[in-house]
Coordinates of C-alpha atoms and ligand atoms in Angstrom, one line a residue:
M274 CA 1.3 25.7 -26.8
L275 CA 0.4 22.0 -25.7
R276 CA -2.3 23.2 -23.2
T277 CA -4.8 26.1 -23.3
P278 CA -4.3 27.3 -19.6
A279 CA -6.6 29.7 -17.7
N280 CA -3.4 31.8 -16.4
E281 CA 0.4 31.7 -16.2
S282 CA 0.5 30.1 -12.5
V283 CA -1.5 27.0 -13.4
V284 CA 0.5 26.4 -16.3
L285 CA 3.8 26.6 -14.0
E286 CA 2.1 24.5 -12.0
S287 CA 1.3 21.8 -14.1
Y288 CA 4.8 22.2 -15.7
L289 CA 6.1 21.9 -11.9
G290 CA 4.2 18.8 -11.2
V291 CA 6.5 16.2 -12.5
F292 CA 9.0 17.8 -9.6
R293 CA 6.3 17.8 -7.5
Y294 CA 7.9 15.5 -5.0
S295 CA 11.6 15.8 -5.6
R296 CA 12.0 17.5 -2.4
R297 CA 9.8 15.1 -0.6
A298 CA 12.0 12.1 -2.0
V299 CA 15.2 14.0 -1.0
E300 CA 14.0 14.5 2.5
L301 CA 13.0 10.7 2.9
V302 CA 16.5 9.7 1.5
W303 CA 18.4 12.4 3.7
S304 CA 16.7 11.2 7.2
T305 CA 17.3 7.7 6.3
H306 CA 20.9 8.0 5.8
R307 CA 23.0 11.4 5.9
G308 CA 25.7 9.9 5.3
L309 CA 24.9 8.0 1.9
T310 CA 22.9 11.3 0.9
I311 CA 25.8 13.5 1.1
S312 CA 28.3 11.3 -0.3
L313 CA 25.5 10.6 -3.1
A314 CA 25.2 14.5 -3.5
I315 CA 28.8 15.2 -3.6
L316 CA 29.5 12.3 -6.1
T317 CA 26.9 13.8 -8.6
V318 CA 28.3 17.1 -8.6
T319 CA 31.4 15.8 -9.3
A320 CA 30.3 13.8 -12.1
G321 CA 28.4 16.4 -13.7
L322 CA 31.5 18.4 -13.5
L323 CA 34.1 15.7 -14.9
P324 CA 33.0 15.4 -18.3
A325 CA 33.9 19.3 -19.1
G326 CA 37.4 18.9 -17.9
V327 CA 37.9 15.8 -20.0
A328 CA 36.9 17.8 -22.8
Y329 CA 39.0 21.0 -21.9
V330 CA 41.8 18.9 -21.3
G331 CA 41.0 17.3 -24.7
K332 CA 41.7 20.5 -26.3
L333 CA 44.9 20.8 -24.4
I334 CA 46.1 17.3 -25.7
V335 CA 44.8 18.4 -29.5
D336 CA 46.5 21.7 -29.4
A337 CA 49.8 20.2 -27.9
V338 CA 50.1 17.5 -30.6
V339 CA 49.4 20.5 -33.3
A340 CA 51.8 22.6 -31.5
Q341 CA 54.6 19.8 -32.4
I342 CA 53.4 19.1 -35.5
A343 CA 54.7 22.4 -36.4
V344 CA 57.9 22.1 -34.5
V345 CA 58.3 19.0 -36.6
S346 CA 57.7 20.5 -40.1
A347 CA 59.6 23.1 -39.4
G348 CA 62.4 20.8 -39.4
G349 CA 62.7 21.2 -35.3
D350 CA 63.0 18.4 -32.9
A351 CA 59.6 17.4 -31.4
V352 CA 59.1 17.4 -27.4
Y353 CA 56.6 15.1 -26.3
S354 CA 56.2 15.8 -22.5
T355 CA 53.1 18.6 -22.9
V356 CA 51.2 16.2 -24.5
L357 CA 52.1 13.0 -22.5
T358 CA 51.3 15.5 -19.2
W359 CA 48.1 16.0 -20.4
L360 CA 47.1 12.2 -22.0
L361 CA 47.9 11.6 -18.4
V362 CA 45.3 14.1 -16.6
E363 CA 42.7 13.1 -18.9
G364 CA 43.7 9.6 -18.4
A365 CA 43.2 10.1 -14.3
L366 CA 40.6 12.4 -14.9
V367 CA 38.5 9.8 -16.9
A368 CA 39.8 7.1 -14.1
G369 CA 38.1 9.7 -11.6
L370 CA 34.5 9.8 -13.5
I371 CA 34.6 5.5 -13.4
G372 CA 35.4 5.6 -9.9
V373 CA 32.5 8.4 -9.0
Q374 CA 30.1 6.6 -11.0
R375 CA 30.7 3.3 -9.2
G376 CA 30.7 5.3 -6.1
I377 CA 27.1 6.4 -7.2
G378 CA 26.1 2.8 -7.6
F379 CA 27.6 1.9 -4.7
C380 CA 25.3 4.4 -2.2
Q381 CA 22.6 3.6 -4.4
A382 CA 22.4 0.1 -3.6
L383 CA 23.0 0.7 0.1
L384 CA 20.2 3.2 -0.1
R385 CA 17.5 1.1 -1.7
V386 CA 17.8 -1.4 1.1
L387 CA 17.4 0.7 3.9
L388 CA 14.8 3.1 2.2
S389 CA 13.1 -0.2 1.4
Q390 CA 13.0 -0.9 5.1
R391 CA 12.0 2.0 6.3
V392 CA 9.1 2.8 3.5
N393 CA 7.6 -0.5 4.3
T394 CA 7.5 0.0 8.0
M395 CA 6.0 3.7 7.8
I396 CA 3.4 1.9 5.8
L397 CA 2.5 -0.6 8.1
E398 CA 3.3 1.6 11.5
K399 CA 0.5 3.9 9.9
A400 CA -1.7 1.0 8.9
L401 CA -1.7 -0.3 12.7
T402 CA -2.9 3.4 13.8
L403 CA -6.1 3.3 11.7
E404 CA -9.6 2.7 12.3
L405 CA -11.3 -0.4 11.2
A406 CA -13.7 1.8 8.7
Q407 CA -10.7 3.0 6.9
F408 CA -9.7 -0.2 5.8
E409 CA -13.7 -0.8 4.5
D410 CA -12.9 2.1 2.3
S411 CA -12.3 1.0 -1.2
E412 CA -10.3 4.7 -1.8
F413 CA -8.2 4.1 1.3
Y414 CA -7.3 0.1 0.4
D415 CA -6.3 1.2 -3.1
K416 CA -4.3 3.9 -1.4
L417 CA -2.4 1.4 1.1
N418 CA -2.0 -1.0 -1.9
R419 CA -0.7 1.5 -3.9
A420 CA 1.7 2.5 -1.2
R421 CA 2.5 -0.9 -0.6
Q422 CA 3.3 -2.1 -3.9
E423 CA 7.1 -0.7 -5.3
A424 CA 7.6 1.0 -1.9
S425 CA 11.3 -0.5 -1.9
S426 CA 12.0 1.1 -6.0
R427 CA 10.3 4.5 -6.5
P428 CA 11.2 6.5 -3.6
L429 CA 15.2 5.8 -4.4
S430 CA 14.4 6.1 -8.2
L431 CA 12.5 9.3 -7.8
V432 CA 15.8 10.6 -6.2
N433 CA 18.0 8.9 -8.6
R434 CA 16.1 10.9 -11.1
T435 CA 16.4 13.9 -9.5
F436 CA 19.9 13.7 -8.6
G437 CA 20.4 12.7 -12.1
L438 CA 19.0 15.8 -13.5
A439 CA 21.1 17.8 -11.8
Q440 CA 24.0 16.0 -12.7
H441 CA 23.3 16.8 -16.1
G442 CA 22.6 20.1 -15.8
I443 CA 25.7 21.1 -13.9
S444 CA 27.3 18.9 -16.9
L445 CA 25.4 21.6 -19.4
V446 CA 26.0 24.1 -17.3
S447 CA 29.9 23.6 -17.6
Y448 CA 29.6 22.6 -21.3
G449 CA 28.1 26.0 -21.4
G450 CA 31.1 27.5 -19.3
L451 CA 33.4 26.2 -21.9
L452 CA 31.6 27.6 -24.8
L453 CA 31.0 30.6 -23.6
Q454 CA 34.7 31.3 -25.0
F455 CA 33.3 30.8 -28.7
S456 CA 30.8 32.5 -28.7
P457 CA 27.7 33.2 -26.3
W458 CA 25.4 32.7 -28.7
A459 CA 26.7 29.0 -29.1
V460 CA 25.2 28.5 -25.4
L461 CA 22.2 30.3 -26.3
I462 CA 21.6 27.7 -29.2
L463 CA 22.8 24.9 -27.1
V464 CA 20.1 26.1 -24.3
A465 CA 17.3 27.1 -27.1
A466 CA 17.3 24.0 -29.0
G467 CA 16.8 21.4 -25.9
L468 CA 14.4 23.7 -24.0
P469 CA 10.7 22.8 -26.2
A470 CA 12.2 19.6 -26.0
F471 CA 12.7 19.8 -22.0
A472 CA 9.2 21.9 -21.7
A473 CA 7.0 19.4 -23.7
E474 CA 8.6 15.9 -22.2
T475 CA 7.6 17.9 -18.9
A476 CA 4.2 19.1 -20.0
F477 CA 3.1 15.3 -21.0
S478 CA 4.8 13.8 -18.4
G479 CA 2.5 16.0 -15.5
E480 CA -0.3 15.1 -17.9
R481 CA 0.7 10.9 -17.6
F482 CA 0.4 11.9 -14.2
R483 CA -3.3 13.1 -14.0
V484 CA -4.4 10.6 -16.3
F485 CA -3.1 7.7 -14.4
R486 CA -4.3 9.1 -11.1
R487 CA -7.8 9.4 -12.4
R488 CA -7.7 5.8 -13.7
S489 CA -7.3 4.5 -10.2
P490 CA -11.0 2.9 -9.9
E491 CA -10.8 1.0 -14.0
R492 CA -6.9 -0.5 -12.3
R493 CA -8.6 -1.1 -9.0
M494 CA -10.9 -3.6 -11.1
L495 CA -8.0 -5.0 -13.4
M496 CA -6.3 -5.9 -9.8
Y497 CA -9.2 -7.7 -8.6
L498 CA -9.6 -9.3 -11.2
E499 CA -6.2 -10.8 -11.6
M500 CA -6.7 -11.7 -8.4
V501 CA -9.7 -13.6 -8.9
L502 CA -8.3 -15.0 -11.8
A503 CA -5.1 -16.5 -10.5
R504 CA -5.5 -17.1 -6.9
E505 CA -5.6 -20.5 -5.4
D506 CA -8.5 -19.8 -3.2
H507 CA -10.6 -18.2 -5.9
A508 CA -9.7 -20.8 -8.6
K509 CA -11.8 -23.4 -7.5
E510 CA -14.9 -21.4 -7.6
V511 CA -13.7 -20.1 -11.2
K512 CA -13.5 -23.1 -12.6
L513 CA -16.7 -24.5 -11.4
F514 CA -19.0 -21.9 -12.6
S515 CA -16.9 -21.3 -15.6
L516 CA -16.3 -17.6 -14.9
G517 CA -12.9 -17.0 -16.3
R518 CA -14.2 -16.5 -19.7
E519 CA -16.4 -14.1 -18.6
L520 CA -13.9 -12.0 -16.1
M521 CA -11.6 -12.4 -18.9
G522 CA -13.8 -10.5 -20.9
R523 CA -14.3 -7.6 -18.6
Y524 CA -10.5 -7.4 -18.1
R525 CA -9.5 -6.9 -21.4
K526 CA -12.1 -4.6 -22.0
I527 CA -10.8 -2.3 -19.2
F528 CA -7.9 -3.0 -20.5
G529 CA -8.8 -2.1 -23.9
I530 CA -9.7 1.4 -22.9
I531 CA -6.3 2.1 -20.4
C532 CA -4.9 1.4 -24.0
E533 CA -6.6 3.9 -26.0
E534 CA -6.1 6.6 -23.7
D535 CA -2.3 5.9 -23.2
R536 CA -2.1 4.9 -26.8
K537 CA -3.7 8.6 -28.0
L538 CA -1.1 10.2 -25.3
A539 CA 1.7 8.7 -26.6
I540 CA 1.0 9.6 -30.4
R541 CA 0.5 13.2 -28.9
R542 CA 3.9 12.7 -27.1
D543 CA 5.9 10.9 -29.7
S544 CA 4.7 12.9 -32.5
W545 CA 5.6 16.6 -30.3
G546 CA 8.7 14.8 -29.4
F547 CA 9.9 14.2 -32.6
G548 CA 8.8 17.7 -34.2
L549 CA 11.0 19.1 -31.6
A550 CA 13.8 17.0 -31.6
L551 CA 14.2 17.8 -35.4
F552 CA 14.3 21.0 -34.1
G553 CA 17.4 20.6 -31.7
N554 CA 19.1 18.5 -33.9
L555 CA 18.9 21.1 -36.4
A556 CA 20.5 23.9 -34.1
F557 CA 22.9 21.8 -33.5
Y558 CA 24.3 20.8 -37.0
G559 CA 24.3 24.7 -37.7
T560 CA 26.3 25.1 -35.0
Y561 CA 28.7 22.1 -35.8
A562 CA 28.8 23.8 -39.3
W563 CA 29.9 27.3 -37.7
I564 CA 32.2 25.9 -35.1
A565 CA 34.1 23.8 -38.6
V566 CA 33.9 27.3 -40.4
S567 CA 35.1 28.8 -37.7
T568 CA 38.4 26.5 -37.5
I569 CA 39.2 26.8 -41.3
E570 CA 38.9 30.3 -41.3
G571 CA 41.3 30.2 -38.3
V572 CA 39.5 31.7 -36.0
I573 CA 39.6 29.1 -33.0
S574 CA 42.6 26.0 -32.9
L575 CA 42.2 22.5 -34.0
G576 CA 41.8 21.8 -30.2
E577 CA 39.2 23.9 -29.4
M578 CA 37.0 22.5 -32.4
T579 CA 37.6 19.4 -30.8
M580 CA 36.5 20.8 -27.3
Y581 CA 33.3 22.5 -29.2
L582 CA 32.5 19.3 -31.4
L583 CA 32.5 17.0 -28.2
V584 CA 30.9 19.5 -25.8
F585 CA 28.5 19.9 -28.2
K586 CA 27.6 16.3 -28.6
Q587 CA 27.7 15.6 -25.2
G588 CA 25.4 18.2 -24.5
Q589 CA 23.2 16.5 -26.8
A590 CA 23.3 13.7 -25.1
S591 CA 22.7 15.6 -21.2
V592 CA 19.9 16.8 -22.5
S593 CA 18.5 13.9 -24.0
S594 CA 19.5 11.8 -20.7
M595 CA 17.8 14.6 -19.0
L596 CA 14.2 13.7 -20.9
T597 CA 14.6 10.2 -20.1
S598 CA 14.8 11.3 -16.5
I599 CA 11.7 13.6 -16.8
G600 CA 9.8 10.7 -18.6
G601 CA 10.3 8.3 -16.0
M602 CA 9.8 10.5 -12.9
Y603 CA 6.1 11.1 -13.4
E604 CA 6.0 7.6 -12.5
D605 CA 8.0 8.0 -9.2
N606 CA 5.4 11.1 -8.5
L607 CA 2.9 9.1 -9.0
Y608 CA 4.3 6.7 -6.3
L609 CA 5.4 9.5 -3.9
S610 CA 1.8 11.1 -4.1
N611 CA 0.3 7.6 -3.1
L612 CA 2.2 7.3 -0.6
Y613 CA 2.3 10.5 0.9
E614 CA -1.4 10.7 0.5
Y615 CA -1.8 7.7 2.6
L616 CA 1.0 8.6 5.4
E617 CA -0.8 11.8 6.0
Q618 CA -4.0 10.8 6.0
D619 CA -5.7 11.7 9.8
T620 CA -5.2 9.2 12.4
P621 CA -8.6 9.1 14.2
K622 CA -8.0 10.1 17.6
L623 CA -8.6 6.8 19.6
G624 CA -10.7 6.8 22.9
G625 CA -9.6 8.3 26.3
A626 CA -7.3 6.8 29.4
V627 CA -9.8 5.0 31.3
G628 CA -8.7 1.5 32.2
V629 CA -10.7 0.1 34.8
G630 CA -14.5 0.9 34.6
P631 CA -15.8 2.5 38.0
E632 CA -18.7 -0.1 38.0
P633 CA -17.7 -3.4 37.0
E634 CA -21.0 -4.8 38.1
A635 CA -22.2 -2.4 35.6
G636 CA -21.8 -4.8 32.8
L637 CA -22.6 -3.4 29.2
V638 CA -25.4 -1.3 28.3
F639 CA -26.8 0.4 24.7
E640 CA -28.3 3.4 25.3
N641 CA -30.5 3.9 22.0
V642 CA -27.5 2.9 19.8
S643 CA -27.6 3.8 16.0
F644 CA -25.1 2.8 13.2
T645 CA -24.9 3.3 9.7
Y646 CA -22.0 2.3 7.7
P647 CA -20.2 5.0 5.6
G648 CA -21.8 5.2 2.0
S649 CA -24.4 3.2 3.2
S650 CA -28.3 4.6 2.8
H651 CA -30.1 2.8 5.7
P652 CA -28.8 2.0 9.5
A653 CA -27.3 -1.3 10.0
V654 CA -28.5 -0.9 13.7
R655 CA -31.3 1.4 15.1
G656 CA -32.2 2.5 18.6
V657 CA -30.7 -0.6 19.8
N658 CA -31.0 -0.4 23.9
L659 CA -29.6 -3.3 26.1
H660 CA -28.3 -4.4 29.0
I661 CA -26.0 -7.0 29.4
R662 CA -24.9 -7.9 33.4
P663 CA -21.5 -9.9 34.3
G664 CA -22.5 -13.8 34.6
Q665 CA -25.0 -13.5 31.8
S666 CA -25.4 -15.6 28.6
V667 CA -26.8 -13.9 26.1
A668 CA -27.8 -15.1 22.2
I669 CA -28.5 -12.6 19.2
V670 CA -31.0 -14.5 16.7
G671 CA -32.1 -12.9 13.3
L672 CA -32.4 -13.2 10.1
N673 CA -28.8 -12.2 7.8
G674 CA -28.6 -8.4 7.7
S675 CA -30.3 -8.1 10.6
G676 CA -27.1 -6.0 12.5
K677 CA -26.0 -8.6 14.7
T678 CA -22.4 -8.6 13.9
T679 CA -22.5 -4.8 13.5
L680 CA -23.8 -4.8 17.2
I681 CA -20.9 -6.7 18.1
K682 CA -18.7 -4.8 16.5
L683 CA -19.6 -1.3 18.0
M684 CA -19.2 -3.7 21.5
A685 CA -15.7 -3.9 20.6
G686 CA -15.3 -0.4 19.7
L687 CA -14.6 -1.1 16.0
Y688 CA -16.8 1.5 15.4
P689 CA -18.3 4.3 17.1
P690 CA -21.8 4.9 16.9
N691 CA -23.3 7.4 15.3
S692 CA -25.9 8.3 18.0
G693 CA -26.5 7.2 21.2
R694 CA -23.5 5.6 24.0
I695 CA -22.5 2.4 25.0
F696 CA -21.1 2.1 28.6
Y697 CA -19.0 -0.5 29.4
Q698 CA -18.7 -0.9 33.6
G699 CA -19.7 2.6 34.0
T700 CA -17.8 4.3 31.6
D701 CA -18.7 5.3 27.6
L702 CA -16.8 3.4 25.2
A703 CA -15.2 6.4 24.0
D704 CA -13.8 7.2 27.7
W705 CA -12.1 3.4 27.7
D706 CA -8.3 3.3 26.8
P707 CA -8.6 1.4 23.6
I708 CA -6.1 -1.6 24.7
A709 CA -7.6 -1.8 27.8
L710 CA -11.3 -2.2 26.3
R711 CA -9.5 -4.9 24.0
N712 CA -8.2 -6.9 26.4
S713 CA -11.5 -7.3 28.2
I714 CA -12.9 -8.3 25.0
G715 CA -12.6 -11.7 23.3
V716 CA -14.5 -11.6 19.9
I717 CA -14.5 -14.9 17.0
F718 CA -15.9 -13.4 13.9
Q719 CA -17.5 -15.7 11.2
D720 CA -14.5 -15.0 9.2
F721 CA -12.3 -15.2 11.7
N722 CA -8.5 -14.9 10.3
R723 CA -7.0 -18.3 9.3
Y724 CA -3.2 -17.0 10.0
Q725 CA -0.5 -18.9 8.1
L726 CA 1.6 -19.8 11.5
K727 CA 1.8 -22.8 13.3
V728 CA -1.4 -24.3 14.8
G729 CA -0.2 -23.2 18.4
E730 CA 0.4 -19.4 16.8
N731 CA -2.7 -19.8 16.1
I732 CA -4.7 -20.9 19.1
G733 CA -2.2 -17.8 21.1
A734 CA -3.4 -15.2 19.0
G735 CA -6.2 -15.0 21.2
D736 CA -3.9 -13.7 24.1
V737 CA -0.6 -12.3 22.7
G738 CA 0.7 -11.7 26.2
H739 CA 1.1 -15.8 26.3
L740 CA 1.0 -16.9 22.6
W741 CA 4.2 -18.9 23.4
E742 CA 3.1 -21.0 26.2
D743 CA 2.1 -24.3 25.1
A744 CA 0.2 -26.0 28.1
R745 CA -2.4 -23.3 27.3
W746 CA -2.6 -24.1 23.6
A747 CA -3.6 -27.5 24.6
E748 CA -6.1 -26.5 27.5
A749 CA -7.6 -24.2 24.8
A750 CA -7.6 -26.4 21.9
T751 CA -9.3 -28.8 24.3
K752 CA -12.2 -26.4 25.4
G753 CA -12.4 -25.3 21.9
K754 CA -12.6 -29.6 20.8
A755 CA -10.0 -29.2 18.2
S756 CA -7.2 -31.5 20.3
R757 CA -8.4 -34.5 18.8
F758 CA -7.9 -33.4 15.1
I759 CA -4.4 -31.6 16.4
D760 CA -3.1 -34.7 17.8
K761 CA -3.0 -36.1 14.3
L762 CA -1.2 -33.6 12.8
P763 CA 2.8 -34.1 11.5
E764 CA 4.1 -31.9 14.1
R765 CA 1.0 -31.0 16.2
Y766 CA 0.7 -27.7 17.5
H767 CA 4.1 -27.2 15.7
T768 CA 2.7 -27.7 12.3
Q769 CA 2.4 -25.3 10.1
L770 CA -1.1 -24.0 8.7
G771 CA -2.4 -23.4 5.2
R772 CA -0.4 -22.8 1.9
W773 CA 2.1 -20.3 1.7
F774 CA 4.6 -21.8 3.2
N775 CA 6.6 -25.1 2.9
N776 CA 4.8 -27.9 4.2
G777 CA 2.0 -26.2 5.3
Q778 CA -1.3 -28.4 6.0
E779 CA -4.8 -27.0 4.8
L780 CA -7.1 -27.5 7.5
S781 CA -11.3 -28.1 6.4
G782 CA -13.7 -25.3 7.4
G783 CA -14.8 -27.0 10.6
E784 CA -11.1 -27.9 11.6
W785 CA -10.5 -23.9 10.7
Q786 CA -13.6 -23.1 13.6
R787 CA -12.2 -25.4 15.9
I788 CA -9.1 -23.7 16.0
A789 CA -10.8 -20.4 16.1
L790 CA -12.7 -21.3 19.1
A791 CA -9.7 -22.6 20.6
R792 CA -8.4 -18.8 20.1
A793 CA -11.3 -17.2 21.7
F794 CA -10.9 -19.9 24.5
M795 CA -7.7 -18.8 25.0
R796 CA -8.7 -15.3 25.8
A797 CA -8.9 -16.2 29.7
G798 CA -8.4 -12.4 31.0
A799 CA -11.5 -10.8 29.2
D800 CA -14.6 -10.2 30.5
I801 CA -16.7 -10.5 27.9
L802 CA -16.7 -12.7 25.1
V803 CA -18.1 -13.4 21.7
L804 CA -18.7 -16.1 19.4
D805 CA -20.1 -14.6 16.0
E806 CA -21.5 -17.5 14.3
P807 CA -17.8 -19.6 14.3
T808 CA -19.4 -22.7 14.6
A809 CA -21.8 -22.7 11.6
S810 CA -19.7 -25.8 10.1
M811 CA -20.4 -27.9 13.3
D812 CA -22.8 -30.5 13.8
A813 CA -25.6 -29.1 16.7
Q814 CA -24.5 -31.3 19.4
T815 CA -20.5 -30.1 19.1
E816 CA -21.7 -26.7 18.9
A817 CA -24.4 -27.2 21.6
E818 CA -21.4 -28.6 24.0
I819 CA -19.1 -26.3 23.3
F820 CA -21.6 -23.3 24.3
D821 CA -21.9 -25.2 27.2
H822 CA -18.3 -25.3 27.7
F823 CA -18.1 -21.8 27.2
Q824 CA -21.4 -20.7 29.4
S825 CA -19.7 -22.6 32.4
L826 CA -16.1 -21.3 31.7
T827 CA -17.3 -17.6 31.4
A828 CA -19.8 -18.1 34.8
D829 CA -18.9 -14.7 35.6
K830 CA -18.2 -12.8 32.4
I831 CA -20.6 -11.6 29.7
A832 CA -20.5 -14.5 27.0
I833 CA -22.5 -13.6 24.1
L834 CA -23.4 -15.7 21.2
I835 CA -24.4 -15.8 17.5
S836 CA -26.1 -18.9 16.0
H837 CA -28.3 -19.9 13.8
R838 CA -29.1 -23.2 16.0
F839 CA -32.0 -22.8 18.0
S840 CA -30.7 -26.0 20.0
T841 CA -28.0 -23.9 21.1
V842 CA -29.6 -20.3 21.3
R843 CA -32.6 -21.8 23.7
R844 CA -30.3 -22.6 26.5
A845 CA -29.1 -18.9 27.1
E846 CA -30.6 -16.9 29.6
L847 CA -31.4 -13.6 27.8
I848 CA -32.1 -14.1 24.0
V849 CA -32.1 -11.2 21.9
V850 CA -34.0 -10.9 18.7
M851 CA -32.9 -8.4 16.1
D852 CA -34.6 -7.1 12.5
E853 CA -33.3 -4.7 10.2
G854 CA -31.4 -3.2 12.8
E855 CA -33.7 -3.1 15.9
I856 CA -33.7 -5.3 18.8
I857 CA -37.7 -6.2 18.5
E858 CA -37.9 -9.3 21.2
R859 CA -36.0 -9.9 24.3
G860 CA -36.2 -12.8 27.2
S861 CA -36.0 -16.4 27.7
H862 CA -36.5 -19.0 25.3
E863 CA -39.5 -20.0 27.1
D864 CA -41.0 -16.0 27.0
L865 CA -40.2 -15.7 23.4
V866 CA -42.0 -19.0 22.3
E867 CA -44.9 -17.8 24.5
L868 CA -45.1 -14.4 22.5
Q869 CA -45.9 -16.0 19.2
G870 CA -43.4 -13.4 17.4
L871 CA -40.6 -14.0 15.1
Y872 CA -38.8 -16.1 17.2
A873 CA -41.0 -18.1 17.9
R874 CA -42.0 -18.8 14.2
L875 CA -38.2 -19.0 13.2
F876 CA -37.9 -21.7 16.5
E877 CA -41.5 -23.4 14.6
L878 CA -39.8 -23.5 11.2
Q879 CA -36.4 -25.1 12.3
A880 CA -38.4 -27.8 14.6
Q881 CA -40.5 -28.8 11.9
G882 CA -37.6 -29.4 9.9
Y883 CA -36.3 -32.3 12.4
R884 CA -39.6 -33.5 12.9
Ligands
ADP42 P1 -25.7 -9.8 10.4 O1 -24.4 -9.8 11.2 O2 -27.2 -9.7 11.4 O3 -25.9 -11.0 9.5 P2 -24.5 -7.4 10.3 O4 -24.8 -6.8 10.9 O5 -23.1 -8.2 8.7 O6 -25.8 -8.6 9.7 O7 -25.1 -6.2 8.7 C1 -26.2 -5.5 8.6 C2 -26.4 -4.5 7.2 O8 -25.1 -3.6 7.6 C3 -26.7 -5.2 6.2 O9 -27.2 -4.3 5.3 C4 -25.4 -5.3 5.7 O10 -25.4 -5.2 4.3 C5 -24.4 -4.1 6.2 N1 -23.0 -3.9 6.2 C6 -22.4 -4.9 7.0 N2 -21.4 -4.5 7.0 C7 -20.9 -3.5 6.3 C8 -19.6 -3.2 6.1 N3 -18.8 -3.0 6.7 N4 -20.1 -1.5 5.3 C9 -21.3 -1.3 4.7 N5 -22.4 -2.1 5.0 C10 -22.1 -3.2 5.8

């Protein structure tokens, strides 16, 4: 009818697509709180059955009234007790229905809170188990973001809609049961009149579901543009470069495409919907007429007529409620499909169990290590052989993009190399217990995190085991040359940083770098310390002092520095020069100057600038 399916099972599957995640949503709710789920189920069934009861009692009331009218017109005395009893029963049933609906609302409210917390926790717990590479994958990022958005509302909404569907379905069946006494044909009409609209709504919802999923990249771009246009940290540059109009233009264009697709789908859906609803209406009113005629002919009583009309009208209302539920279910399904896709992706098997290497004096060894980022065409690190001993200070230099940071990420176990091996204390990184390995390595990257927390916590983050030790904060801050400006902050180490929270202080780039350095110095337990250009905003003298500090502090450890300043780099015992992912030169400053290679050229270039 609406599609040209290859075979029946595909049709059925695409029709039932809209219910795909209902079972999982119910399972999720069930495992969140059994008592509430059972209550919700019982209340839903009751809410489904009660309206038919009300309709039936309505018939008894009318029949009793008609009987008494007959008694009175025959000159007798009316007896009111039957009518009044049935009225009481109906009143009680309606009161019960109100109570049941309130109960459903109550269960839903409680479940919403519990579910929201449960789903958010599941999402974040999963995020903790994933690899860095997964976070850098745009599709993954999309999944994570979409799973997080609306985590609090969607699962419950799907459950509500599924239960609502069941409730109206039960009502419909019970109406059918009452109607059966009138004529099985009437039941057939009730079902047949609703069915086409029902099928159409299901099919179109399934289609919206698929269209929406297909548009993921466009929506990601929209989300990104919204962020660039509206977020405080982007606003400065967007204004200065007058990028606003251009970005708005792109935003509108993508929006236009999406809108157009939606419009077409909506037109098709609503025209079908209208046609089928007309058909349904025709059937309903035909049956009305039939019931009315049957009453006039005396085939059914006045009470029965009241009941059948009510049942038919409410049956119609139930069908339209079910259609609305199905219409909304596609969005809920979409959400749940994202959620489960995200939750069920493979968790990488992390490392082995080695906690202490057999040869601590062996330090760090790279053996022919190469690495290419997923999706990239050229390797970021190529055939690297390198041996760094404890106590050695190393500087890595090279042009932008030469692979310095990637080398550090490999060393920290953030990515496994594609080929070659990295040993630390005589054990392959792959065999290290990841937690033990991370405890042995402290790295501050150029794009270190600026936590919207207190100053002290920003420093303490370098060593979670001692996050709260004030004395250590101050000591680390002194080494990172941060204590002077921290002392001037309103609440010193307890000053809130960043703009997200009340009274948050924003720091300059250089001040943030000092905080990051203090974070590095906090990491006293680590055997390898790496500073990947976090000193770029500082003046050359401060950088050199910090590096000296760093070297003395790490006397029996491995200290690695990435910097573009040769005044600092020259102080390292071993200088490694990288170019296009390879190590092309290595040695002390003097060795390398003598070699007259890339290092000597870069050094000379910088030295000229100072002459
Ligand atoms: P450096 O630190 O020397 O400036 P990097 O190690 O950051 O260089 O980058 C080396 C190469 O790897 C560059 O060509 C860069 O484009 C690429 N690269 C860096 N990070 C990623 C990433 N997360 N995903 C894909 N490619 C990356």
